[in-house]
């Protein structure tokens, strides 16, 4: 039985390919590679386009949220475990 609640909006907080330069600070840094965007629109059915700066893209996905406001500007979001199914095309 699935439990649905109007305040839940599961989404991926961080989705990125490895940037093609030095290590980036992931809390405040985003770029054409993606990053810690905390965009609640990155949810089931979304299409995300990212630049790839490394052979194979080196994709990272994590920081899944069960719910949050328009952003995680205040650092408050309900984190969650998740099973994510992705399709990657180049």
Short mmCIF file of C-alpha atoms in Angstrom, two decimals, residues 1-88:
data_model
loop_
_atom_site.label_atom_id
_atom_site.label_comp_id
_atom_site.label_asym_id
_atom_site.label_seq_id
_atom_site.Cartn_x
_atom_site.Cartn_y
_atom_site.Cartn_z
CA UNK A 1 0.00 0.00 0.00
CA UNK A 2 1.43 3.38 -1.01
CA UNK A 3 0.97 6.27 1.37
CA UNK A 4 0.43 9.59 -0.34
CA UNK A 5 0.62 12.91 1.39
CA UNK A 6 0.10 16.32 -0.20
CA UNK A 7 3.32 17.68 1.33
CA UNK A 8 5.65 15.03 -0.09
CA UNK A 9 7.58 15.91 -3.22
CA UNK A 10 10.44 13.41 -3.63
CA UNK A 11 13.26 14.76 -5.78
CA UNK A 12 16.99 14.59 -6.39
CA UNK A 13 18.96 17.36 -4.68
CA UNK A 14 22.31 16.74 -6.40
CA UNK A 15 22.84 15.55 -9.95
CA UNK A 16 26.10 16.28 -11.76
CA UNK A 17 28.79 15.10 -14.07
CA UNK A 18 32.38 15.60 -12.94
CA UNK A 19 33.56 19.13 -13.80
CA UNK A 20 36.55 19.34 -16.10
CA UNK A 21 38.76 21.29 -13.71
CA UNK A 22 39.73 21.38 -10.05
CA UNK A 23 37.43 20.09 -7.34
CA UNK A 24 34.34 22.23 -6.88
CA UNK A 25 32.77 23.00 -3.51
CA UNK A 26 29.40 21.22 -3.83
CA UNK A 27 27.34 23.11 -1.24
CA UNK A 28 27.30 26.43 -3.09
CA UNK A 29 28.64 25.61 -6.54
CA UNK A 30 26.59 24.77 -9.59
CA UNK A 31 27.53 25.00 -13.23
CA UNK A 32 26.98 23.48 -16.65
CA UNK A 33 27.89 20.13 -15.07
CA UNK A 34 24.94 20.38 -12.62
CA UNK A 35 25.67 20.30 -8.92
CA UNK A 36 23.86 20.61 -5.62
CA UNK A 37 20.86 22.35 -7.14
CA UNK A 38 18.12 21.27 -4.72
CA UNK A 39 15.48 21.93 -7.36
CA UNK A 40 12.28 20.13 -6.44
CA UNK A 41 11.38 19.97 -10.14
CA UNK A 42 14.11 17.31 -10.60
CA UNK A 43 11.57 14.62 -9.82
CA UNK A 44 10.05 11.57 -11.46
CA UNK A 45 9.70 12.08 -15.20
CA UNK A 46 12.19 14.96 -15.42
CA UNK A 47 14.70 15.35 -18.22
CA UNK A 48 17.99 16.94 -17.19
CA UNK A 49 20.68 17.98 -19.68
CA UNK A 50 24.25 18.31 -18.38
CA UNK A 51 27.54 19.03 -20.08
CA UNK A 52 30.13 16.29 -19.82
CA UNK A 53 33.76 17.30 -19.40
CA UNK A 54 35.21 13.79 -18.87
CA UNK A 55 35.15 10.55 -20.81
CA UNK A 56 32.07 8.65 -19.69
CA UNK A 57 30.55 11.71 -17.97
CA UNK A 58 31.21 10.44 -14.42
CA UNK A 59 27.61 10.98 -13.30
CA UNK A 60 26.77 11.49 -9.62
CA UNK A 61 23.26 11.48 -8.14
CA UNK A 62 22.37 11.90 -4.47
CA UNK A 63 21.01 14.12 -1.72
CA UNK A 64 17.44 12.89 -2.25
CA UNK A 65 14.72 14.86 -0.51
CA UNK A 66 11.22 13.72 0.46
CA UNK A 67 10.08 17.34 0.63
CA UNK A 68 11.35 20.92 0.73
CA UNK A 69 10.24 24.48 0.02
CA UNK A 70 11.20 26.35 -3.16
CA UNK A 71 14.88 25.83 -2.35
CA UNK A 72 17.13 24.62 0.44
CA UNK A 73 18.47 28.12 1.03
CA UNK A 74 18.03 27.81 4.78
CA UNK A 75 19.50 24.30 4.82
CA UNK A 76 16.18 22.76 5.78
CA UNK A 77 14.78 19.86 3.76
CA UNK A 78 13.46 16.43 4.62
CA UNK A 79 16.14 13.98 3.44
CA UNK A 80 15.17 10.50 2.33
CA UNK A 81 16.57 7.21 1.15
CA UNK A 82 15.64 6.40 -2.42
CA UNK A 83 15.84 3.96 -5.26
CA UNK A 84 16.56 5.92 -8.43
CA UNK A 85 16.23 4.60 -11.98
CA UNK A 86 17.99 6.70 -14.62
CA UNK A 87 18.35 6.53 -18.38
CA UNK A 88 21.53 8.18 -19.66
#
